[in-house]
Short mmCIF file of C-alpha atoms in Angstrom, two decimals:
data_model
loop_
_atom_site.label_atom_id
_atom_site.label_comp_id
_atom_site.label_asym_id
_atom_site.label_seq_id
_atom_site.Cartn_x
_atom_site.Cartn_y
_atom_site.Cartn_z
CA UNK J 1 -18.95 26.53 14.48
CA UNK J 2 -18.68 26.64 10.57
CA UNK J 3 -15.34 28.00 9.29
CA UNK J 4 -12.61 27.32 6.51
CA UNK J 5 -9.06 28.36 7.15
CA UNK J 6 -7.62 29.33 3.89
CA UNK J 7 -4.35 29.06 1.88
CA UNK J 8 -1.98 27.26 4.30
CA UNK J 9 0.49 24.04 3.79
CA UNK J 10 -1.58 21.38 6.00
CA UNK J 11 0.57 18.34 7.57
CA UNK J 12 -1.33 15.28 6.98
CA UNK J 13 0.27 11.68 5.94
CA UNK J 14 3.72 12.79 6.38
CA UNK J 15 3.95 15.78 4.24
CA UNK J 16 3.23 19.17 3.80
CA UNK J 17 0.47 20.24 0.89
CA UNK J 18 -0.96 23.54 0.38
CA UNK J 19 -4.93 23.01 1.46
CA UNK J 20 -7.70 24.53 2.99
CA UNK J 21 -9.45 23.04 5.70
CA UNK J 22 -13.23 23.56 6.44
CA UNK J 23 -14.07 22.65 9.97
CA UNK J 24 -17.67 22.08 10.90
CA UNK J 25 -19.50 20.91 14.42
CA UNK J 26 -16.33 20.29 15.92
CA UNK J 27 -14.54 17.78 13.11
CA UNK J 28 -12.46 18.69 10.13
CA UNK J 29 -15.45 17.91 7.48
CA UNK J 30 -13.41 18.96 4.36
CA UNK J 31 -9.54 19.18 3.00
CA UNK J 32 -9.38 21.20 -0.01
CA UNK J 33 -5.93 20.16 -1.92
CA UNK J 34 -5.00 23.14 -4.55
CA UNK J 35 -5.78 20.92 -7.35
CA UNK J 36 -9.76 20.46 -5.84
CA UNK J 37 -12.24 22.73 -7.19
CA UNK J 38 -14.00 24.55 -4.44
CA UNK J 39 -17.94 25.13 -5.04
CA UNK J 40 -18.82 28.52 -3.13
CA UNK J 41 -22.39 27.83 -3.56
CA UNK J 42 -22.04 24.76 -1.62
CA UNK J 43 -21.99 27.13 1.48
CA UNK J 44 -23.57 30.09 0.34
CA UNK J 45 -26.77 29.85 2.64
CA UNK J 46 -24.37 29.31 5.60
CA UNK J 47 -22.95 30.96 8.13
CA UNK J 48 -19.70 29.78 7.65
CA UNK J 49 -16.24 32.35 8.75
CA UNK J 50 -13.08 32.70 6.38
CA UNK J 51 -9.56 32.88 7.86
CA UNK J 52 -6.84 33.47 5.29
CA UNK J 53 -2.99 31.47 7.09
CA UNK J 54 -1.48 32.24 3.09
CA UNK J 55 1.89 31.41 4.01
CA UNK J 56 1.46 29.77 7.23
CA UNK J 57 1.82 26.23 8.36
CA UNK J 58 -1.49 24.23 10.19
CA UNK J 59 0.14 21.51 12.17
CA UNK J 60 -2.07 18.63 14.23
CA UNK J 61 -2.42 20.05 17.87
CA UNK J 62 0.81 19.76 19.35
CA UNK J 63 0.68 16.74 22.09
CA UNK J 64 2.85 17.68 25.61
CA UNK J 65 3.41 14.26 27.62
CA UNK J 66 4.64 16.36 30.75
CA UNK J 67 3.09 19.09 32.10
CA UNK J 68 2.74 20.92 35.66
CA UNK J 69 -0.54 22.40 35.67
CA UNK J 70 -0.19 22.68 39.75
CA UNK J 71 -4.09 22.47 40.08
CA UNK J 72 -5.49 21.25 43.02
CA UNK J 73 -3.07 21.99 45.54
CA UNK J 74 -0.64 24.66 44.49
CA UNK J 75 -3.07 27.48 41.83
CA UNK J 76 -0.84 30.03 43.38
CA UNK J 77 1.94 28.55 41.07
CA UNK J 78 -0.67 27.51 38.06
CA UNK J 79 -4.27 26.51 37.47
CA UNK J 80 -5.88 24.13 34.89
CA UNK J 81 -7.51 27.17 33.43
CA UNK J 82 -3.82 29.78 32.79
CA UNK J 83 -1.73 26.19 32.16
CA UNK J 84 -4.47 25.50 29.40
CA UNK J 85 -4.57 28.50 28.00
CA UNK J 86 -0.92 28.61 27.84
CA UNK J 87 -0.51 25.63 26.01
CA UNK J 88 -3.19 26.49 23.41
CA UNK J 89 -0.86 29.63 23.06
CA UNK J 90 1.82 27.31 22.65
CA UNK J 91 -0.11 25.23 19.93
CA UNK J 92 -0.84 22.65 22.13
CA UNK J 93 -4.45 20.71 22.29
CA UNK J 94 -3.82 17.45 24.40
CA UNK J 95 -1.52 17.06 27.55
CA UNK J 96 -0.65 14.97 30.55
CA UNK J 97 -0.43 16.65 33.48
CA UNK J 98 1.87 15.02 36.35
CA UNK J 99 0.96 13.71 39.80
CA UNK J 100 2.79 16.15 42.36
CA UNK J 101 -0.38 17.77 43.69
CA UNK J 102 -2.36 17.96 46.51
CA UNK J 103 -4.11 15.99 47.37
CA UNK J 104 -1.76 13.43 45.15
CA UNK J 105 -4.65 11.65 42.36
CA UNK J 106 -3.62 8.27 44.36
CA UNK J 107 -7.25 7.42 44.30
CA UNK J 108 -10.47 7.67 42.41
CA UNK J 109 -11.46 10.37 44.88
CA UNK J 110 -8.60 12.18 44.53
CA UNK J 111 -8.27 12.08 40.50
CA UNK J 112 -12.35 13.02 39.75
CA UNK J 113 -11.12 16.06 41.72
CA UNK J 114 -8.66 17.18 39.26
CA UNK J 115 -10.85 15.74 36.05
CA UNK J 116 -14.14 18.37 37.88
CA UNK J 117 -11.47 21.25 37.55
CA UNK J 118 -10.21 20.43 33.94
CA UNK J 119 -13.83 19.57 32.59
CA UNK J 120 -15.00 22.95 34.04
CA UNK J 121 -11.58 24.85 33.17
CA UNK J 122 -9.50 23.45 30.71
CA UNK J 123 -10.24 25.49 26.89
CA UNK J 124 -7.76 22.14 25.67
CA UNK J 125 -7.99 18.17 26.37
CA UNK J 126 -6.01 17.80 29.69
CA UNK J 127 -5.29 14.12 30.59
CA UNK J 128 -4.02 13.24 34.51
CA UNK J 129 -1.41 10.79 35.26
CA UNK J 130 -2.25 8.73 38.72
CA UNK J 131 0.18 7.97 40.85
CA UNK J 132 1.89 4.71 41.40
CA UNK J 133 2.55 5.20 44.95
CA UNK J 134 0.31 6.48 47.54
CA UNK J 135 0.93 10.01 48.47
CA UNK J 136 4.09 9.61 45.75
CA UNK J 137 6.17 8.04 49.19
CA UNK J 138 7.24 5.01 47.31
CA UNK J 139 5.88 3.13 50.16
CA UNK J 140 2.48 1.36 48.79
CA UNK J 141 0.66 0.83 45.49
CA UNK J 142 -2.25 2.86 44.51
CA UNK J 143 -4.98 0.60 43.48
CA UNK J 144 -3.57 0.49 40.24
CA UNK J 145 -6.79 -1.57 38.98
CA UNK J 146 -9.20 1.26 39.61
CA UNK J 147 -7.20 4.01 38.62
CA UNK J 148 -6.08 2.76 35.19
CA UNK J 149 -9.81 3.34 34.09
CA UNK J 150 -8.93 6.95 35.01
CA UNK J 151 -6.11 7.90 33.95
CA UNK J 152 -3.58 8.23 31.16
CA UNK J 153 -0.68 6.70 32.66
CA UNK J 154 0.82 6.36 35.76
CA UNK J 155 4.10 8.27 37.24
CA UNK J 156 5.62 9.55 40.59
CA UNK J 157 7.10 12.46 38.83
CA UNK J 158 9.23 14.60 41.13
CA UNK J 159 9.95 11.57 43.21
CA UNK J 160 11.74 8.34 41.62
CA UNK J 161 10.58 4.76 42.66
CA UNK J 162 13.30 3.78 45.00
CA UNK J 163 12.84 0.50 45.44
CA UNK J 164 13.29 -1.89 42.46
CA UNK J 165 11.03 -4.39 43.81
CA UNK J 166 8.27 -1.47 44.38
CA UNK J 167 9.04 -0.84 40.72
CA UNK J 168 8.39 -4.42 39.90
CA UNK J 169 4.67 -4.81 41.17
CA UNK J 170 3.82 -1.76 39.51
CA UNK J 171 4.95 -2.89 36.30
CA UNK J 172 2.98 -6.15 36.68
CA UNK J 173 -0.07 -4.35 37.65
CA UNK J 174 0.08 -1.85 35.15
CA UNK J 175 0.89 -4.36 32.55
CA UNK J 176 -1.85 -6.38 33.76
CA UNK J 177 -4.16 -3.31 32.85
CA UNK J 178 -3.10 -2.08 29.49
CA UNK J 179 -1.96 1.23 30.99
CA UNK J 180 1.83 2.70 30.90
CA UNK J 181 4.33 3.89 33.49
CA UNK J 182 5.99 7.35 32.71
CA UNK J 183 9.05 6.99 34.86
CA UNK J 184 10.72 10.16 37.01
CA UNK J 185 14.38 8.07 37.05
CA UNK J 186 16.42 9.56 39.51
CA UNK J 187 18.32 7.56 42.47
CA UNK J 188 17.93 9.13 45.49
CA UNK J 189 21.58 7.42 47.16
CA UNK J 190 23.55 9.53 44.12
CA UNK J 191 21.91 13.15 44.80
CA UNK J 192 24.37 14.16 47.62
CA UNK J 193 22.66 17.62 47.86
CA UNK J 194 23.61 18.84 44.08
CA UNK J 195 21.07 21.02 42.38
CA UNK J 196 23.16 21.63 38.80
CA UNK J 197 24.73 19.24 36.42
CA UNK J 198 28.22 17.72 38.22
CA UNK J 199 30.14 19.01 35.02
CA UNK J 200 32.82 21.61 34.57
CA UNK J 201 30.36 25.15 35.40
CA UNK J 202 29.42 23.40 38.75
CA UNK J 203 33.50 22.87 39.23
CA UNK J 204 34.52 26.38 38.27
CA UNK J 205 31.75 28.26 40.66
CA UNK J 206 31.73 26.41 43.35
CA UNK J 207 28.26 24.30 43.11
CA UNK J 208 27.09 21.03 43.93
CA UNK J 209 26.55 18.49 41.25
CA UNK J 210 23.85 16.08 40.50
CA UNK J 211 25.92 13.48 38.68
CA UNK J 212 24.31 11.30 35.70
CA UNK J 213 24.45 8.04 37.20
CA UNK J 214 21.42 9.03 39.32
CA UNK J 215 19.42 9.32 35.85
CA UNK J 216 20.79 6.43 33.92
CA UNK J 217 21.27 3.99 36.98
CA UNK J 218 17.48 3.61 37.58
CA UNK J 219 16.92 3.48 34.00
CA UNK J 220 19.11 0.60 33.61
CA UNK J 221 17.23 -1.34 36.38
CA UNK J 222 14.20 -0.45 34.84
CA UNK J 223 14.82 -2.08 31.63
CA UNK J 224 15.76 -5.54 33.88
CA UNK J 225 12.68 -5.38 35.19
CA UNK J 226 10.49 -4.30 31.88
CA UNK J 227 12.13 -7.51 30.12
CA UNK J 228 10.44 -9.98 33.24
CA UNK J 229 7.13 -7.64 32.69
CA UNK J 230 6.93 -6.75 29.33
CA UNK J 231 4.98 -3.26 30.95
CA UNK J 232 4.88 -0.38 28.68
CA UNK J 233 7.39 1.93 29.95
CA UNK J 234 8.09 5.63 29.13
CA UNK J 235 11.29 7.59 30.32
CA UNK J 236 10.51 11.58 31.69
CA UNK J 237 12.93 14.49 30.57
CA UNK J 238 15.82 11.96 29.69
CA UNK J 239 19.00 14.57 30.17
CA UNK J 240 22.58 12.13 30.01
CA UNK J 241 23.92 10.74 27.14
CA UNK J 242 24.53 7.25 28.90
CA UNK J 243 20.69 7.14 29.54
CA UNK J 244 20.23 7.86 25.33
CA UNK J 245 23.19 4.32 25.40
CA UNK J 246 21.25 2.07 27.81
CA UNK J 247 17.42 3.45 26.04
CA UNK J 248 19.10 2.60 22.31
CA UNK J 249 20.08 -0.73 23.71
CA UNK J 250 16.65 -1.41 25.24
CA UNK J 251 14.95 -0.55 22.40
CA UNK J 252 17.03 -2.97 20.11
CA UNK J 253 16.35 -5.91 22.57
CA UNK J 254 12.44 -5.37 22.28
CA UNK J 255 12.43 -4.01 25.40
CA UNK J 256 8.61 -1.77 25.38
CA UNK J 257 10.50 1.18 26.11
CA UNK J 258 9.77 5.16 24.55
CA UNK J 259 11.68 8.22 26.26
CA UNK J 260 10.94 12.03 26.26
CA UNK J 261 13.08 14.98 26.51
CA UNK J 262 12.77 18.54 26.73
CA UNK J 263 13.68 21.37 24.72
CA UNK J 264 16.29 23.40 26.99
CA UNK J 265 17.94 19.70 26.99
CA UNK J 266 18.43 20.27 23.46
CA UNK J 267 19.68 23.54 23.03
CA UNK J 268 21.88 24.50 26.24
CA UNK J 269 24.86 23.29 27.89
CA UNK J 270 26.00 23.54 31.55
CA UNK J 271 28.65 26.35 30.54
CA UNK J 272 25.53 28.64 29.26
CA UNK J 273 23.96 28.58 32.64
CA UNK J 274 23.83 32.11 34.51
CA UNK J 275 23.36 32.12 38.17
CA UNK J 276 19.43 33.21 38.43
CA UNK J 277 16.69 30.16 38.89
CA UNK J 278 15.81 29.96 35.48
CA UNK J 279 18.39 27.91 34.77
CA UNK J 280 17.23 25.42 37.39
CA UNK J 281 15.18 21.90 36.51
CA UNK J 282 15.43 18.44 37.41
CA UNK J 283 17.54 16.81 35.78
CA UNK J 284 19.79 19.87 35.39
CA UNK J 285 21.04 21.07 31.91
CA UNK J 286 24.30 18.68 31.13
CA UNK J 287 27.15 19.24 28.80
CA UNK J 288 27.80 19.53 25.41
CA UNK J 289 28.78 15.84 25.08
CA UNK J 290 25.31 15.03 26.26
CA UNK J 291 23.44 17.74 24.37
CA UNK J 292 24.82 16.27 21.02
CA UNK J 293 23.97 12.61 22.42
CA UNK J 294 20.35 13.90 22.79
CA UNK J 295 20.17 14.99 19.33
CA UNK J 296 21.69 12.14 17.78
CA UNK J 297 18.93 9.96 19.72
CA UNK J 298 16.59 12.19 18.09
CA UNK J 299 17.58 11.42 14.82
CA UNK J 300 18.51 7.69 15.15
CA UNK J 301 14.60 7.61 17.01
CA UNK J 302 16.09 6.62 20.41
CA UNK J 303 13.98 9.86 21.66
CA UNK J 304 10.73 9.41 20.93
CA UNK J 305 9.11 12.68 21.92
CA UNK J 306 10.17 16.14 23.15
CA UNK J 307 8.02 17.26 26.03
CA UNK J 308 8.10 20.28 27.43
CA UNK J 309 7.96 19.41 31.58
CA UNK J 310 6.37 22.65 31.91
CA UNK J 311 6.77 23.12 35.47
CA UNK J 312 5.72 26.48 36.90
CA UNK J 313 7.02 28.29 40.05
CA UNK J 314 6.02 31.42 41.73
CA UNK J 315 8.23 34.68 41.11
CA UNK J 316 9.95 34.45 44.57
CA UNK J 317 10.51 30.89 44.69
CA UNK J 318 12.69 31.45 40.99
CA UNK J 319 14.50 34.07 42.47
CA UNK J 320 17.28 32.59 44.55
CA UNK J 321 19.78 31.54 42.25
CA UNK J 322 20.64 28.13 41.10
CA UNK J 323 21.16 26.94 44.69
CA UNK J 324 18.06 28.01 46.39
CA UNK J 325 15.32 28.30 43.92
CA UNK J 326 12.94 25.52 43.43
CA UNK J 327 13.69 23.71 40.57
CA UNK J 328 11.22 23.84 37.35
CA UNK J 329 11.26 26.19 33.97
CA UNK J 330 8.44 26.84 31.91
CA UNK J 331 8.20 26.32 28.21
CA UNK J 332 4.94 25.46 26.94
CA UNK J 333 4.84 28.89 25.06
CA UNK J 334 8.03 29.02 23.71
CA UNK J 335 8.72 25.08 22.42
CA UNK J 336 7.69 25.29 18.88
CA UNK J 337 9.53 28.02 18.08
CA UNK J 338 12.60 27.35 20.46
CA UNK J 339 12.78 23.81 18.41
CA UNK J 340 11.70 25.40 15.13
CA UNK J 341 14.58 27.92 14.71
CA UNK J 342 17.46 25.80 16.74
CA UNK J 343 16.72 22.10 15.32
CA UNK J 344 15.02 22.87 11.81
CA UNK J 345 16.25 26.45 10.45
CA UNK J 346 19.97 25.39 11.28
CA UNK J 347 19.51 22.26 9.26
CA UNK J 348 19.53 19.68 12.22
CA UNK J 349 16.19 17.97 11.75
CA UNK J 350 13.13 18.53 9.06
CA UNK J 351 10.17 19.95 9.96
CA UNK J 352 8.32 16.76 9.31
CA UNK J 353 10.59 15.03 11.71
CA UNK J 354 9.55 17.90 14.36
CA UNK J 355 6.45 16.83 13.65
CA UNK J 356 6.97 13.68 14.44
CA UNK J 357 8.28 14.79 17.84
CA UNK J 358 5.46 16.96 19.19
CA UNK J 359 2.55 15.20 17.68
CA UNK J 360 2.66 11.58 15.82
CA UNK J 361 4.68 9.68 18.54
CA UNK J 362 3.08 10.91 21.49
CA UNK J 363 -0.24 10.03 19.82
CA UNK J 364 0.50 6.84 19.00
CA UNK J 365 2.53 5.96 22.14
CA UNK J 366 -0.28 7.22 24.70
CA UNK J 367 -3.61 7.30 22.47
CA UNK J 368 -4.32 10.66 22.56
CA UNK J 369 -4.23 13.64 20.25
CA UNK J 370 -4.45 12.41 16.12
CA UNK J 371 -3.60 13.12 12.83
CA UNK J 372 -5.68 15.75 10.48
CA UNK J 373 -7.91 14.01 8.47
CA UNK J 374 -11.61 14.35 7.69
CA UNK J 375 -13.79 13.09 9.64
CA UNK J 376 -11.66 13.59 13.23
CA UNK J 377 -11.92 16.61 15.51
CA UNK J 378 -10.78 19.14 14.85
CA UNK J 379 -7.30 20.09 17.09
CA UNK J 380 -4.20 21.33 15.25
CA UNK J 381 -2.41 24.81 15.01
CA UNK J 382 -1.77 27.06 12.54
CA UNK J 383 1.97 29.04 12.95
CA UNK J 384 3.59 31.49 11.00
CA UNK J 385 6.96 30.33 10.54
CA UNK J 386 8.66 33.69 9.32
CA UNK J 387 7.49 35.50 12.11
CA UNK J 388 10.60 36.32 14.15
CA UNK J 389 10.30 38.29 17.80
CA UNK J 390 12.56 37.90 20.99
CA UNK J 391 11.05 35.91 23.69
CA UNK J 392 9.56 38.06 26.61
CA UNK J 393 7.83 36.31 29.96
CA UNK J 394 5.56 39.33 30.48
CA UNK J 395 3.55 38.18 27.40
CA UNK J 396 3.43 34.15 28.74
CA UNK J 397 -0.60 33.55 29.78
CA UNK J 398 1.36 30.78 32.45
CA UNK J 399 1.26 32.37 35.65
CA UNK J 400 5.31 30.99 35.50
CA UNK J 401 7.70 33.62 34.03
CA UNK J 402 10.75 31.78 34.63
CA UNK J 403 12.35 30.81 31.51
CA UNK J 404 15.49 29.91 30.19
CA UNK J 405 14.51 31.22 26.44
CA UNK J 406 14.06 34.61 27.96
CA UNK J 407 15.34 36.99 25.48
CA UNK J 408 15.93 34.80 22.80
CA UNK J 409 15.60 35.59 19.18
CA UNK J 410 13.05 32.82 18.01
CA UNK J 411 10.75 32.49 14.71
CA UNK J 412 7.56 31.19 14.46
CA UNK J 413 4.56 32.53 15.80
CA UNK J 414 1.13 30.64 16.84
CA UNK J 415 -1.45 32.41 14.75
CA UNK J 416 -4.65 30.31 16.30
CA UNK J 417 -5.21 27.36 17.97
CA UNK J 418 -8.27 25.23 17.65
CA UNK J 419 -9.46 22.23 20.06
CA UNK J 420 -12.29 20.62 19.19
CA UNK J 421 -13.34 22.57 16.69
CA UNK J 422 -13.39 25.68 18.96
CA UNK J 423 -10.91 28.44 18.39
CA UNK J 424 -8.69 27.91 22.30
CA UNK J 425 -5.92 30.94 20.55
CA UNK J 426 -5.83 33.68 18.35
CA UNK J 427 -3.22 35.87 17.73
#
C-alpha cells in the first residue's frame, strides 16, 4: 500500500507539528513538515491514495498492556479477531493479552495455540503473557526458561501469587531471562467475600467490601523481594492510593518497578457506582481520596501507563448487579476519548503527557509498539479531537457491551487506524 495522509498535527519527538505522512510497503517512508516542499511529480506514475485528517491529530498506535481477548477457551465472551478489531477501533495497534484462558499458555504447547489464532486473526500486533504458575494455581513454576522466548511477560492475572516465596523463584527466573513479571496483587486472606470497594457506598447499601490492604499488601512484599532480585516488575490496574505511596517509594529506592492503571480508576468514585454489573472490576472503583492519589501519581510519573484491562463478559453474566455479576468492564473503545475529555480538556494533564501514557512508556517499558519516525512501520492513529458523541455499547465491535462510560458525553473520535502499514479502522 502507497498512501499519504494529509494536513494533520503528527506526534513525533515530544511534540505536536502539522505534517503529512506518506506511508509506503508497510513503513512510514516520508514526514512532510509544513515548511518542506512537496514534489507531486515525485509520485505521479504511482498509485499512491490521498486522505485529507486537516484538523485531526495522528498519534503512534496506542499500546494496551492489559487486555482480555478470552481466545482460546472462552470466544463466547471475545475472540482474537472482535478484541482486535476493537482495539484498532479504539486506536490501538500493539497489546498484551492476559493468561486466564483455557487451556492457561503455561507451556509452549499451550501459548503457539493462542500465537496460531492471533497470526491467523488478529488485523493488530497481539502479544501473550505466559503464566507464572501452572494452570495459574500458584502451586508450580511454568518453565519459565522456555516460555520467556515466547512471550511478552509473564502474569497470573485474575489470580495473585499467594505465596511470597512462590513469588521469589519467579522473580529469579524471570530475571535470569530478561523477561518481566506483570503482577495481579491481590491477597487472597483480606477478600472476605467483598466484590465493591470497602468505602462509604458499600456501607450505605448494604455490600461487601474488598478493602485496599489486599492490593497494597502484596505490593509491598513484592518490592522486598524485587530489591533481593532486581526482576523487572510491573504492577496491573493499581486502584488504592497507599499502593501509588509504597510504588513512589519503590521507585525512589531503585527498586525496577513500573505500574498501570485504568481509566474508570481515574474518573469514578465508589459514590458514582449504580447497582447494574457495569460497575463491577477487580480491583473495584475506590474513593475520591484514591482517585485524586491516582492522578497525582500520574503527574509526579509514579503511574507509568494507563491500560485499559479490557475484560469482556457475556450479556447475562453483566446482568446481576454488583453482587452477582462477574467482574470485568470493557474499555478498549472508549479510552482515548474517556481520558481525552476528563484528563486533558479539563486542564488536568497535556495531551503530550497522554501520550506519554498510552504509547511512549509502554513501549519503552515492554519493547513493543514505537515512535513515528521514517523508516519504522507504520502503526499510529489518526483522531478527531472535536468530534463530540455520547458513548453507546451497541456501536462497540467487542462482543462486551458492559461499560461504565455508557452514555457519556465524550470527544474525540478515531478516524482510521493503521497497523503495519495496513488500514485495521476507518471511520
Amino acid at each position: 500500500m502507497f498512501y499519504r495522509l494529509n494536513g494533520a498535527k503528527i506526534y513525533t519527538d515530544g511534540c505536536f507539528r502539522k505534517a503529512d505522512i506518506v506511508v509506503r510497503d508497510g513503513v512510514i517512508s516520508e514526514i512532510l513538515y509544513s515548511d518542506d516542499a512537496f514534489v507531486a511529480e515525485v509520485y505521479a506514475d504511482k498509485d499512491i491514495a490521498f486522505y485529507n485528517f486537516d484538523d485531526c491529530y495522528i498519534f503512534p498506535g496506542f499500546i494496551d498492556v492489559h487486555v482480555h481477548f478470552r481466545e482460546p477457551g472462552f470466544s463466547y465472551k471475545e475472540t482474537i479477531s472482535t478484541g482486535s478489531r476493537a482495539a484498532a477501533r479504539g486506536g490501538y495497534t500493539s497489546v498484551c493479552t492476559m493468561p486466564n484462558l483455557n487451556p492457561v499458555p503455561d507451556s509452549v504447547e499451550n501459548i503457539r495455540l493462542q500465537k496460531d489464532i492471533i497470526k491467523n486473526d488478529a488485523v493488530i500486533k497481539v502479544y501473550p503473557y505466559a503464566s507464572i504458575t501452572v494452570g495459574q494455581m500458584g502451586k508450580e513454576l511454568t518453565d519459565i526458561d522456555a516460555l520467556s522466548k515466547e512471550a511478552v511477560g509473564f502474569s497470573d492475572d485474575g489470580k495473585g501469587v499467594q505465596h511470597g516465596d512462590m513469588m521469589r523463584a519467579a522473580m529469579e527466573k524471570v530475571k535470569a531471562n530478561g523477561s518481566i513479571i506483570a503482577s495481579h496483587c491481590e491477597d487472597n486472606d483480606l477478600l472476605f467475600g467483598g466484590y465493591i470497594h470497602d468505602g462509604e457506598y458499600a456501607k450505605v447499601h448494604g455490600h461487601k467490601g474488598i478493602c485496599s490492604e489486599s492490593e497494597w499488601g502484596p505490593i509491598a512484599r513484592d518490592v522486598e523481594l524485587l530489591k533481593e532480585t532486581g526482576c523487572r516488575y510491573h504492577v496491573c490496574h493499581v486502584s488504592a492510593k497507599e499502593s501509588i505511596d509504597v510504588i513512589r517509594q519503590a521507585k525512589a529506592s531503585g527498586v525496577d518497578i513500573t505500574c498501570e492503571t485504568g481509566p474508570h480508576y481515574l474518573v469514578f468514585n465508589d459514590m458514582m457506582l449504580q447497582e447494574d454489573g457495569r460497575f463491577k472490576m477487580n480491583p473495584p472503583i475506590r474513593s475520591e481520596e484514591d482517585r485524586l492519589a491516582l492522578i497525582e501519581g500520574i503527574k509526579d510519573g509514579t503511574v507509568d501507563m494507563i491500560a485499559t484491562d479490557h475484560a469482556p463478559h457475556s450479556a447475562e453474566e453483566k446482568s446481576k448487579g454488583l453482587e452477582k455479576s462477574a467482574m470485568g468492564v470493557v474499555g478498549i473503545e472508549t479510552a482515548f476519548p474517556v481520558l481525552y475529555t476528563h484528563l486533558v480538556k479539563t486542564g488536568v494533564i497535556t495531551l503530550e503527557k497522554l501520550c506519554e501514557l498510552l504509547n511512549t512508556n509502554a513501549s519503552k517499558r515492554f519493547g513493543i509498539g514505537g515512535e513515528l519516525k521514517v523508516g519504522q512501520p507504520a502503526d499510529f492513529t489518526v483522531y478527531d479531537l472535536g468530534k463530540e458523541y455520547e458513548i453507546d455499547p451497541k456501536d462497540f465491535l467487542s462482543k462486551g457491551k458492559s461499560s461504565p462510560f455508557t452514555g457519556m458525553k465524550v470527544y474525540g473520535k478515531c478516524m482510521m487506524t493503521v497497523c503495519d502499514g495496513q488500514i485495521v479502522w476507518k471511520a
